[in-house]
XYZ file of C-alpha atoms in Angstrom:
576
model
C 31.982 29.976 10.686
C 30.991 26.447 9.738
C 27.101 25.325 10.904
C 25.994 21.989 10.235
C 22.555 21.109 10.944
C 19.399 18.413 10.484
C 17.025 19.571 7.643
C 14.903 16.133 8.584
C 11.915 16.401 10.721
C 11.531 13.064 12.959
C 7.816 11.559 10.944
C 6.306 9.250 13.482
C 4.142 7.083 10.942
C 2.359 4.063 11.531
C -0.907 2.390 11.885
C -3.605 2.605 14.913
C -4.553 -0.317 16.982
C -7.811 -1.339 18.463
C -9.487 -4.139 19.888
C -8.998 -6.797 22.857
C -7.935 -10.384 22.759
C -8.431 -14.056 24.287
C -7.115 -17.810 23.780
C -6.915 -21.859 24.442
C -3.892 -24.157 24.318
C -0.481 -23.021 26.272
C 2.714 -21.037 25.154
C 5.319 -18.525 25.917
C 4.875 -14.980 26.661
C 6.679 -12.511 25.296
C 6.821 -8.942 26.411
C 5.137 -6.389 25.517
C 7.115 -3.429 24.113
C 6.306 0.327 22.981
C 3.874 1.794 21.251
C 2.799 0.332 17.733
C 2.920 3.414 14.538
C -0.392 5.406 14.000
C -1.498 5.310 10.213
C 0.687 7.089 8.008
C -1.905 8.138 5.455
C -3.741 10.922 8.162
C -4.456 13.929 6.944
C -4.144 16.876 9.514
C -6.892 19.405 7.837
C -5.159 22.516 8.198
C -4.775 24.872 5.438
C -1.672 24.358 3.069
C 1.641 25.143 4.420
C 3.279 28.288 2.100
C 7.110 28.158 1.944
C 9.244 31.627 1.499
C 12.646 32.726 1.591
C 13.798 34.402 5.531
C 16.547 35.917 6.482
C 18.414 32.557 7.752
C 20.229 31.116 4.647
C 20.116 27.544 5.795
C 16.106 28.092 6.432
C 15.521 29.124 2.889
C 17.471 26.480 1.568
C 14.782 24.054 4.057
C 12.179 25.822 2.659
C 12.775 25.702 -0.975
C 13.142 21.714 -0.772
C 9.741 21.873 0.448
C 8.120 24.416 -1.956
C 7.902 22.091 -4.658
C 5.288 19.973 -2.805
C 1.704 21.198 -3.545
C -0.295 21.808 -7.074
C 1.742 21.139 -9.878
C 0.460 23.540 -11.940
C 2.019 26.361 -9.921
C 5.118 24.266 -8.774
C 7.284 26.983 -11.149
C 6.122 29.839 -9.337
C 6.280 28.522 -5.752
C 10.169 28.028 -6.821
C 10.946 31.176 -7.828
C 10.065 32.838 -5.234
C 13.277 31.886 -4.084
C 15.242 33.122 -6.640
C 16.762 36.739 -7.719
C 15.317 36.957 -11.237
C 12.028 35.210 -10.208
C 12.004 33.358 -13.729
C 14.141 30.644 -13.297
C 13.848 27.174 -15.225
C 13.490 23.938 -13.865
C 13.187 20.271 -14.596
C 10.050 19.468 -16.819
C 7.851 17.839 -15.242
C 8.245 14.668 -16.774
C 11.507 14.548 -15.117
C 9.858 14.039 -11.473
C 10.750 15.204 -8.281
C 13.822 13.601 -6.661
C 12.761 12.634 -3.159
C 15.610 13.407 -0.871
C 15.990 11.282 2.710
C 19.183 12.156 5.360
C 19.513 16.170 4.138
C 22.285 17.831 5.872
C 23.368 21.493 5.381
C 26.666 23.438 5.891
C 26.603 26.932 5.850
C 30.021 27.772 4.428
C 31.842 31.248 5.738
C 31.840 33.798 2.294
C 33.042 36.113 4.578
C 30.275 38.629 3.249
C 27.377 39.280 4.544
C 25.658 39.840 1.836
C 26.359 36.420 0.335
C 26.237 32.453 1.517
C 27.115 29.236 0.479
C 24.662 26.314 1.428
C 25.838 22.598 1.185
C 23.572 20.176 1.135
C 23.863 16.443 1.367
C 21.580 13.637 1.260
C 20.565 10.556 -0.671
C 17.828 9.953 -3.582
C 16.057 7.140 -2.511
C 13.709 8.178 -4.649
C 11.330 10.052 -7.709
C 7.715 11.500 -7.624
C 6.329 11.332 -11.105
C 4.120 13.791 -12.368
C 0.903 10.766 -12.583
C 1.270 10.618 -8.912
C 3.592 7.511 -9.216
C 6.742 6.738 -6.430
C 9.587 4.990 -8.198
C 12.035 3.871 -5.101
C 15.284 3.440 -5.909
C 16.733 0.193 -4.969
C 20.033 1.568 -4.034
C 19.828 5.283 -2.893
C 22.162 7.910 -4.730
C 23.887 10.583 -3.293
C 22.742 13.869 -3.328
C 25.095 16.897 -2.756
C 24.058 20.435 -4.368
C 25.395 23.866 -3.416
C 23.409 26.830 -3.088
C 24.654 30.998 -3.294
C 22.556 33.077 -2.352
C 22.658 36.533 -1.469
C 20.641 39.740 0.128
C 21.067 43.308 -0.384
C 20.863 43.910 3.590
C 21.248 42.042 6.744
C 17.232 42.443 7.449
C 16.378 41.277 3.939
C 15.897 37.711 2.941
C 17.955 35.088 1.480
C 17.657 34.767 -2.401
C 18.995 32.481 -4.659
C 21.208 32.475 -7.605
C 22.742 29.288 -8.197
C 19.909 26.532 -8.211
C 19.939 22.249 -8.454
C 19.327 20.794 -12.105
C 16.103 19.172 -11.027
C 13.567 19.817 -8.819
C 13.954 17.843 -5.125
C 11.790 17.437 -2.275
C 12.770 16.439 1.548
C 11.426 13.031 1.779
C 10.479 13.242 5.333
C 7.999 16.081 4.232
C 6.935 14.232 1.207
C 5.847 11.403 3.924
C 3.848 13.896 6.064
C 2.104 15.747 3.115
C 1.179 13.073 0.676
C -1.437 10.519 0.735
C -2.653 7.917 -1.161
C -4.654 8.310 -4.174
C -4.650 5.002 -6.062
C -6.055 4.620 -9.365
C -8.604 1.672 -10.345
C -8.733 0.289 -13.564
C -10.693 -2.787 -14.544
C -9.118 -6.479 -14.552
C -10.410 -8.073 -17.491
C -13.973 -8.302 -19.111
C -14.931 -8.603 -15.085
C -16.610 -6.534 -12.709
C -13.376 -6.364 -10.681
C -10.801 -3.322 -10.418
C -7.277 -3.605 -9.507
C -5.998 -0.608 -7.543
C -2.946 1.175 -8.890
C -0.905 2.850 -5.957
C -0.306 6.496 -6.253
C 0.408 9.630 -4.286
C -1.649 13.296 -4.027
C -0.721 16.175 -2.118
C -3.693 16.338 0.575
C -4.407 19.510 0.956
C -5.396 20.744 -2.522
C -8.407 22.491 -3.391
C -11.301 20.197 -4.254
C -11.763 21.217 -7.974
C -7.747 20.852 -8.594
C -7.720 17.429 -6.856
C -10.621 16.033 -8.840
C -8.566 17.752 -12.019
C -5.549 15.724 -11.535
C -7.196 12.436 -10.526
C -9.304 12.649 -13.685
C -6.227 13.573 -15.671
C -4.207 10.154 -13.711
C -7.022 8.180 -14.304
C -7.093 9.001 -18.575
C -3.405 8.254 -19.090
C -3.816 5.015 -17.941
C -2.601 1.628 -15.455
C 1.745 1.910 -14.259
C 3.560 -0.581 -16.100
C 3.267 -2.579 -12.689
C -0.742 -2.357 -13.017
C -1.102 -2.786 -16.981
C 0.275 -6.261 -16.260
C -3.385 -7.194 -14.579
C -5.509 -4.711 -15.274
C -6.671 -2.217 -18.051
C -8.511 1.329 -18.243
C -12.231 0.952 -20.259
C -11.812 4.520 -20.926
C -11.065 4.996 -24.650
C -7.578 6.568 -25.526
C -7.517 10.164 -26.250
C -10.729 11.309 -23.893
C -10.635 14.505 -22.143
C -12.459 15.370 -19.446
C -13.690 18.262 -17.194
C -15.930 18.519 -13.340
C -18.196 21.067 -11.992
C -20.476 20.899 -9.024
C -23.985 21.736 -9.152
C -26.290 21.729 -6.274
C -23.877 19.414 -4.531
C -23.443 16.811 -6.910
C -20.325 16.435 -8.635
C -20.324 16.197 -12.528
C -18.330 14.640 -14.557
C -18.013 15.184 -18.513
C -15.747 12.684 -20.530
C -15.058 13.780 -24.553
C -14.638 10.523 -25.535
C -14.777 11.194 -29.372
C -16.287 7.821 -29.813
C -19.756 6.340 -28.519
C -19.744 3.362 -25.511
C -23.204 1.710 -25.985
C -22.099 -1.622 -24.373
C -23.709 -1.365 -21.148
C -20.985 -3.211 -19.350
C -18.629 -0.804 -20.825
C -19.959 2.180 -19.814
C -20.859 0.411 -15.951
C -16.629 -0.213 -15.848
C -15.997 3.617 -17.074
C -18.295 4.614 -13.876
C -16.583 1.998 -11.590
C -13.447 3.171 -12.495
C -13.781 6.945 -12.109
C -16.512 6.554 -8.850
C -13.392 4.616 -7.237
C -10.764 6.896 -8.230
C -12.073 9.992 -7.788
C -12.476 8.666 -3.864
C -16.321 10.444 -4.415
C -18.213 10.161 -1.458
C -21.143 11.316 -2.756
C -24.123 12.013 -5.460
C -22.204 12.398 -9.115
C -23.262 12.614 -12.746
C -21.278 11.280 -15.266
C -21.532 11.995 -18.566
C -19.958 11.508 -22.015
C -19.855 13.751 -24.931
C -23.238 15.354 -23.722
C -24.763 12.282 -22.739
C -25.517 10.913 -19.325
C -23.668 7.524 -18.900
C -23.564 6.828 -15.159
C -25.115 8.695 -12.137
C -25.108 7.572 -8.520
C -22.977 7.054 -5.322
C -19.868 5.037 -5.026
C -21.880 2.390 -3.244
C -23.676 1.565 -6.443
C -19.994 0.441 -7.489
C -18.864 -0.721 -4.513
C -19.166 -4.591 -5.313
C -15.891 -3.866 -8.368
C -13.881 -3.648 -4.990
C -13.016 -7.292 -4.176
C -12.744 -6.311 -0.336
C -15.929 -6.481 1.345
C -17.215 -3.888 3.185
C -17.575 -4.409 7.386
C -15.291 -7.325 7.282
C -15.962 -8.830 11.178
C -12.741 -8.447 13.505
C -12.484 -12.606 13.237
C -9.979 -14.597 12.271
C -9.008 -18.221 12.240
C -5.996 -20.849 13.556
C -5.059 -24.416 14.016
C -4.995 -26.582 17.032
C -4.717 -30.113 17.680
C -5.680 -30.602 14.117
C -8.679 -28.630 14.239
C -9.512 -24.848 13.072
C -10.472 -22.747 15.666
C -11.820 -19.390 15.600
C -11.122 -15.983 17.082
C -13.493 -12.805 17.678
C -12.096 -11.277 19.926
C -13.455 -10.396 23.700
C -12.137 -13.629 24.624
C -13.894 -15.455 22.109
C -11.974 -18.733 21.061
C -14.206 -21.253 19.926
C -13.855 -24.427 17.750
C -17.844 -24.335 17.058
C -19.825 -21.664 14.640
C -23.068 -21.534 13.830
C -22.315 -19.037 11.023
C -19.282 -20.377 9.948
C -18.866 -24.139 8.541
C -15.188 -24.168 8.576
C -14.966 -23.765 12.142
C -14.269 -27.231 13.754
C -12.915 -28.644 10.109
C -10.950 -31.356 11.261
C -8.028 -33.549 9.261
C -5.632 -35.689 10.896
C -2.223 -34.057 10.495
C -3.839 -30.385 9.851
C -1.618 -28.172 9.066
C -2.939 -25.009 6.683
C -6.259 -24.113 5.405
C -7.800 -21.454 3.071
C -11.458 -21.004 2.443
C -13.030 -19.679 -0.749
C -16.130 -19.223 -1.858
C -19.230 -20.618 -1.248
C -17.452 -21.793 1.753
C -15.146 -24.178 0.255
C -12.136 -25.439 1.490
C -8.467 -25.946 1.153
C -7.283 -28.289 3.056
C -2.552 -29.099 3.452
C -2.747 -32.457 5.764
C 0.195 -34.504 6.358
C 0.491 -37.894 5.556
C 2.919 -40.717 4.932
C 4.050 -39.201 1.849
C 3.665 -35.614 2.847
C 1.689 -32.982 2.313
C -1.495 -33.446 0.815
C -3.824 -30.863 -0.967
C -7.581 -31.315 0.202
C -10.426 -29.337 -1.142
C -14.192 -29.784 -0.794
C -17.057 -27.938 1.283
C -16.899 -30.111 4.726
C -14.686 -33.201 6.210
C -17.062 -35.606 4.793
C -16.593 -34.816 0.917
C -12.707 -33.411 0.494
C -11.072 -34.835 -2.229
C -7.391 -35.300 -2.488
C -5.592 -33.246 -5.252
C -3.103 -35.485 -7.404
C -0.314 -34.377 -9.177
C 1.632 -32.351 -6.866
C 5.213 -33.111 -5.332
C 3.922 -33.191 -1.193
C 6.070 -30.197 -0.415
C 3.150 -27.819 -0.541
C 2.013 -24.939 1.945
C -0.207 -21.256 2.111
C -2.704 -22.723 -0.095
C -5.183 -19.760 -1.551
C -8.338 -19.503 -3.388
C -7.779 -17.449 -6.931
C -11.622 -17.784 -7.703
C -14.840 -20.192 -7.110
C -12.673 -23.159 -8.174
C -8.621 -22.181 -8.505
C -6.538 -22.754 -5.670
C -3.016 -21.603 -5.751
C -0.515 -23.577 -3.749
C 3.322 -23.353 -3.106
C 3.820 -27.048 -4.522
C 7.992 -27.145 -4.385
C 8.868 -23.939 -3.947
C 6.612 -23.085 -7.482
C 3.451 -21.190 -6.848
C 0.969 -23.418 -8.838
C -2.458 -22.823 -10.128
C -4.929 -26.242 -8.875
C -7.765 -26.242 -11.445
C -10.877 -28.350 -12.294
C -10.316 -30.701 -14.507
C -9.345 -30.906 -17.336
C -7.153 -28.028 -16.978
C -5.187 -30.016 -14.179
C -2.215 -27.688 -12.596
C -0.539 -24.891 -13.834
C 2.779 -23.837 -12.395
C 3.850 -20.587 -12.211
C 8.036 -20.503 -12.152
C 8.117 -16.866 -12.698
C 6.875 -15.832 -9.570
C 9.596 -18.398 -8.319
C 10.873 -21.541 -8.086
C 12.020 -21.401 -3.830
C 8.834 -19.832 -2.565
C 8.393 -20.317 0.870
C 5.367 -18.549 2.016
C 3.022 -16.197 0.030
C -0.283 -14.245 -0.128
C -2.842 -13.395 -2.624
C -4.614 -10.085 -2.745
C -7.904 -9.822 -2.277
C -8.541 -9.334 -5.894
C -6.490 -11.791 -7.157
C -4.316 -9.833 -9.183
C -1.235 -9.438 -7.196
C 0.977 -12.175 -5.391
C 3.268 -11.451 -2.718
C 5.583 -14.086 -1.528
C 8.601 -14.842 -0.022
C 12.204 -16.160 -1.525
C 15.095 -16.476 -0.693
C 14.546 -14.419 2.580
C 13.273 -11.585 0.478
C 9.694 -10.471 0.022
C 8.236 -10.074 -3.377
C 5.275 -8.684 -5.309
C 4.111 -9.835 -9.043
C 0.973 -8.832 -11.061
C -1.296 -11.753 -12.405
C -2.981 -11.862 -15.367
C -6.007 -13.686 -16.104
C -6.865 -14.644 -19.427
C -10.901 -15.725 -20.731
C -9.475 -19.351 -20.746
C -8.717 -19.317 -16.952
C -4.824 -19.090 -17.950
C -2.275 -17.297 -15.395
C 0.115 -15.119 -16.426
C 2.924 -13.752 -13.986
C 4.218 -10.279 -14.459
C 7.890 -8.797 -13.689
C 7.792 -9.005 -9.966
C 9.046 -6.207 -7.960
C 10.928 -6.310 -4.547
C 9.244 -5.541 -1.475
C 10.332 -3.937 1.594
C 14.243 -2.274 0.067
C 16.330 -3.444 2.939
C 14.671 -6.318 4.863
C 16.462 -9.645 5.429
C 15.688 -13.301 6.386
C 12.251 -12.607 5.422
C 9.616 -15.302 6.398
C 6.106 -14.501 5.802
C 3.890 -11.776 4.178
C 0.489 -10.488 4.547
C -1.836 -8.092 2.966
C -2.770 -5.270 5.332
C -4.589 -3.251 2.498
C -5.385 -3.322 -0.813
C -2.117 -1.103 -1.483
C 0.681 -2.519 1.322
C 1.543 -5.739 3.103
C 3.032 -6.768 6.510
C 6.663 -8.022 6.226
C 8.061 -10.601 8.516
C 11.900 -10.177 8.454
C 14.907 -8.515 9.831
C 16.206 -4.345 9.523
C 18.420 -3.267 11.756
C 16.760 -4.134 15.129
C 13.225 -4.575 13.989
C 11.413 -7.418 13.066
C 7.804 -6.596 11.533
C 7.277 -3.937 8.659
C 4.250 -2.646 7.228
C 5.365 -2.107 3.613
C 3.050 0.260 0.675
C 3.559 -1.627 -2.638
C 5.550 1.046 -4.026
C 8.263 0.799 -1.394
C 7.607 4.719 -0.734
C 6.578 3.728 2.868
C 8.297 1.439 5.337
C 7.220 1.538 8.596
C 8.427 -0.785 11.366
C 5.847 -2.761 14.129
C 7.062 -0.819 17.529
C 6.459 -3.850 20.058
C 8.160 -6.099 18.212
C 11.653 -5.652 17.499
C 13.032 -7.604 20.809
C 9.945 -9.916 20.530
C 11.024 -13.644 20.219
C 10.889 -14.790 16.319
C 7.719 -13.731 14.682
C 6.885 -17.347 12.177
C 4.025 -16.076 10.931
C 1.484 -13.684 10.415
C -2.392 -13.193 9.072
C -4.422 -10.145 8.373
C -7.609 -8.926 7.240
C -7.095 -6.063 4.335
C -8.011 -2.569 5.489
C -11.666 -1.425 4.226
C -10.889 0.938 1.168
C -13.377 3.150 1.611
C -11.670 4.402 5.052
C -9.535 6.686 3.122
C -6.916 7.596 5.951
C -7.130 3.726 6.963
C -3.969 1.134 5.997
C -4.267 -1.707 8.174
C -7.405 -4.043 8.941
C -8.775 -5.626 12.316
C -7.494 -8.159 13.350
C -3.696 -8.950 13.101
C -2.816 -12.140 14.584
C 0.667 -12.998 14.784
C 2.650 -16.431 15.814
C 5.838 -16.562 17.893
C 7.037 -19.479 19.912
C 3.972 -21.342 18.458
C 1.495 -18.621 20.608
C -0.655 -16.163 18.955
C -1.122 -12.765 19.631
C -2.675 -9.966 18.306
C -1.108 -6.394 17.439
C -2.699 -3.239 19.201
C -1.605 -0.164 19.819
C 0.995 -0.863 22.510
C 2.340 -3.686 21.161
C 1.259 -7.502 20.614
C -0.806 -9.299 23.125
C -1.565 -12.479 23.530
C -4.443 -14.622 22.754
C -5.834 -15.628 26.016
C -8.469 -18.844 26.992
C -9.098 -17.467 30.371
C -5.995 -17.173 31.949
C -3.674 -19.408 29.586
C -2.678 -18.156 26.427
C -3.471 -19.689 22.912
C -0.726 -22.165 21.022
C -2.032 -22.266 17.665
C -0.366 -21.834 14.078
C -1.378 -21.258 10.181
C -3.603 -18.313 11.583
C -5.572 -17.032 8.450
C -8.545 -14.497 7.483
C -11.861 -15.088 5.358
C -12.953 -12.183 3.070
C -16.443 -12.913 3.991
């Protein structure tokens, strides 16, 4: 008798909606479709699901590719378990886990029923590393490993005596049981971290999860990360935590003394941030006390501000207009000078700092680059080819412009421009992170993410960019929706708008928008990172047919004025 059966458990992931909206100038209406995902980082609370071998062959099988999640410590002897001898050897750990998407068993006929045969088929699309880290792989490989197992009665349970070469984990489960953990390490000489994605098991004991954090944290930034950032923890420290009267301590051996106070304030940042502590902590080194607080007295190394307001910002009839929400569309602010900024042929604008703007007009000659504080004193940037768009503010006095197709780096003089061909030379849209450190753009109908580098000189450096969002076509714009994923405009299969983590280990497509008219563009403000189970910030303001609307829950809506909806483009955000 041949069974053939689903091991995959249907994950509906996603990303919770909120909020109400409002408008001004006319447009289409598209409809309103399904249900948008709920956030896909949620953890449910129970108590840690415990995998063991049953009396149904192909359930074992299901079980034992979901054993290995958990504390790696004890992966070993979750495993065996499931096997005859109970000392079986696996994979090191260095190997990873192979994450395994599609499985499919078939319980082959031995003919005894003391014995079975388990196919099972699937592809690696995948590996989980053993420092938390997801390496995707850009073309899935097949997976197909047979299992024997046997039983020395029919009431006894299924064990194993034929096992894979390396340890493998359903993918769908990996999905539902791991959550992000990224790692911080510090960009620089400044007070700035960059966040380096990686994955935890959520329901570990305290004490273990603080272990392996600590441990991630020591070996150091991905090779992604080390292109921007850098740990201030000296190589070859060891560490260990207690608690004590409810504050959590922290002991580095550093084997070497950090009296540079901004040293030892970037060792603090980086562990406060990593270890996600929520509260009181001690940190010391080598006996020493060299930090003690809460993560708020840190929480400025974040670049995204905390309580950003649910506002963002759009063009119409030249002029920037502003939206809050509750039917708030307004082209005057008393809180906000860019509101009512007004350029004859207006087409994009960023604002920076101290309230400064970036200005792309057009003119005769095309696109001009415009920055200054108000309409009265812009100043016209020279030098660049009038092809320009998505202007964005890299610090107090950098803008970064697609001049071309070639991201390029505006600077006070007399640095002049800088252009930076390796993120690409047919750019078409792209978006900065909120820390400055990673660029996400769009070529060729693909979307991409590359690693900056910032030298003491102000120089940019462009690391090996990596693909974003393995599948999606005809891309057309990209925006950050946290500090560790991005909203993809483009095409997969039937759906239009992806929410993508920078790893690729999570792609999750906008329900309400796959037989939406053409989404053109898109605008977001990054998700607080302090809201742990959070991946997507308020508000999200999309354009289609030259109309804006906002995502919720149940789909996008538009941007009303009363009873006529909002045409508006170049919506954008201000981390302010």
């Amino acid at each position: 008798m041949r069974r053939r059966t689903s091991l995959t458990a249907a994950l509906s992931i996603g990303t919770a909606f909120a909020l109400a909206s409002c408008g001004i100038p006319t447009g289409k209406a598209p409809e309103v479709i399904d249900d948008a995902p709920t956030d896909f980082d949620s953890s449910s609370g129970a108590a840690p699901e415990t995998f063991a071998p049953t009396t149904d062959a192909e359930e074992t099988v299901e079980n034992f590719l979901k054993a290995v999640s958990g504390d790696p410590a004890s992966r070993d002897d979750r495993l065996n378990i499931f096997t005859a001898n109970g000392d079986a050897q696996y994979s090191e750990p260095g190997d990873g886990i192979r994450l395994i998407a599609g499985l499919e068993a078939a319980v082959r006929d031995t003919g005894d029923l003391e014995t079975a045969t388990v196919n099972v088929t699937g592809s690696v699309v995948g590996t989980y590393l053993q420092d938390g880290l997801v390496r995707m792989n850009p073309t899935p490989a097949e997976y197909d490993e047979t299992f024997t197992l046997q039983r020395e009665g029919f009431q006894d349970s299924w064990l194993m005596t034929s096992l894979p070469l390396q340890a493998a984990l359903d993918y769908d489960y990996f999905r539902e049981v791991y959550v992000q953990a990224p790692m911080y390490f510090q960009a620089g000489q400044a007070q700035l971290l960059v966040p380096d994605l990686r994955w935890i098991y959520r329901e570990l004991e305290v004490e273990t999860r603080r272990r392996l954090l600590l441990d991630w944290l020591i070996l150091g930034p991905s090779d992604f990360a080390s292109q921007s950032a850098s740990t201030a923890i000296p190589p070859g420290t060891t560490t260990k935590t207690s608690t004590e009267d409810g504050v959590v301590q922290i002991e580095l051996l550093l084997g070497t003394t950090v009296e540079d106070d901004d040293a030892r304030d970037a060792i603090a940042a980086q562990v406060a941030w990593s270890l996600g502590l929520d509260g009181e902590f001690v940190l010391s080194a080598d006996g020493a006390t060299l930090a003690e607080g809460t993560l708020t007295d840190w929480r400025r190394w974040n670049a995204i501000p905390e309580a950003l307001p649910e506002t963002a910002y759009f063009i119409a009839d030249d002029t920037v207009w502003e939206y809050a929400g509750d039917q708030q569309v307004t082209q005057t602010s008393p809180d906000h000078s860019w509101v009512g900024f007004s350029a004859d042929g207006l087409q994009q604008v960023a604002v920076g700092p101290g309230d400064r703007i970036a200005a792309i007009t057009t003119g005769p000659d095309g696109e001009v680059l415009q920055t200054g504080t108000s309409a009265a004193v812009m100043r016209a940037v020279t030098g660049l080819s009038g092809n320009l768009t998505d202007p964005q503010w890299l610090d107090d006095d950098t803008v970064i412009v697609v001049d071309g197709g070639v991201p390029t780096a505006v600077m006070p003089e007399p640095a002049g421009t800088q252009a930076l061909a390796a993120a690409g030379d047919q750019v078409t849209a792209m978006a900065l992170a909120a820390d400055g450190r990673r660029l996400a753009y769009v070529q060729d109908g693909l979307a991409w993410v590359a690693p900056l580098g910032l030298d003491t000189d102000g120089n940019i450096s462009v690391g090996e960019p990596r693909q974003l969002g393995l599948g999606i076509e005809n891309a057309t714009d990209v925006a950050w929706s946290s500090e560790n994923s991005l909203w993809v405009v483009g095409d997969r299969n039937d759906d239009q708008l992806f929410r993508v983590a920078i790893d690729n280990s999570r792609i999750e497509p906008q329900k309400g928008t796959g037989a939406f008219p053409q989404i053109s563009q898109i605008a977001a403000n990054p998700a607080d990172p302090v809201e742990s189970n959070s991946d997507r910030g308020e508000p999200v303001i999309i354009v289609a047919n030259s109309t804006l609307y906002r995502l919720f829950t149940d789909g996008p809506d538009e941007v009303r004025n009363g009873d006529e909806p909002v045409a508006g483009t170049a919506p954008f955000t201000v981390l302010q």
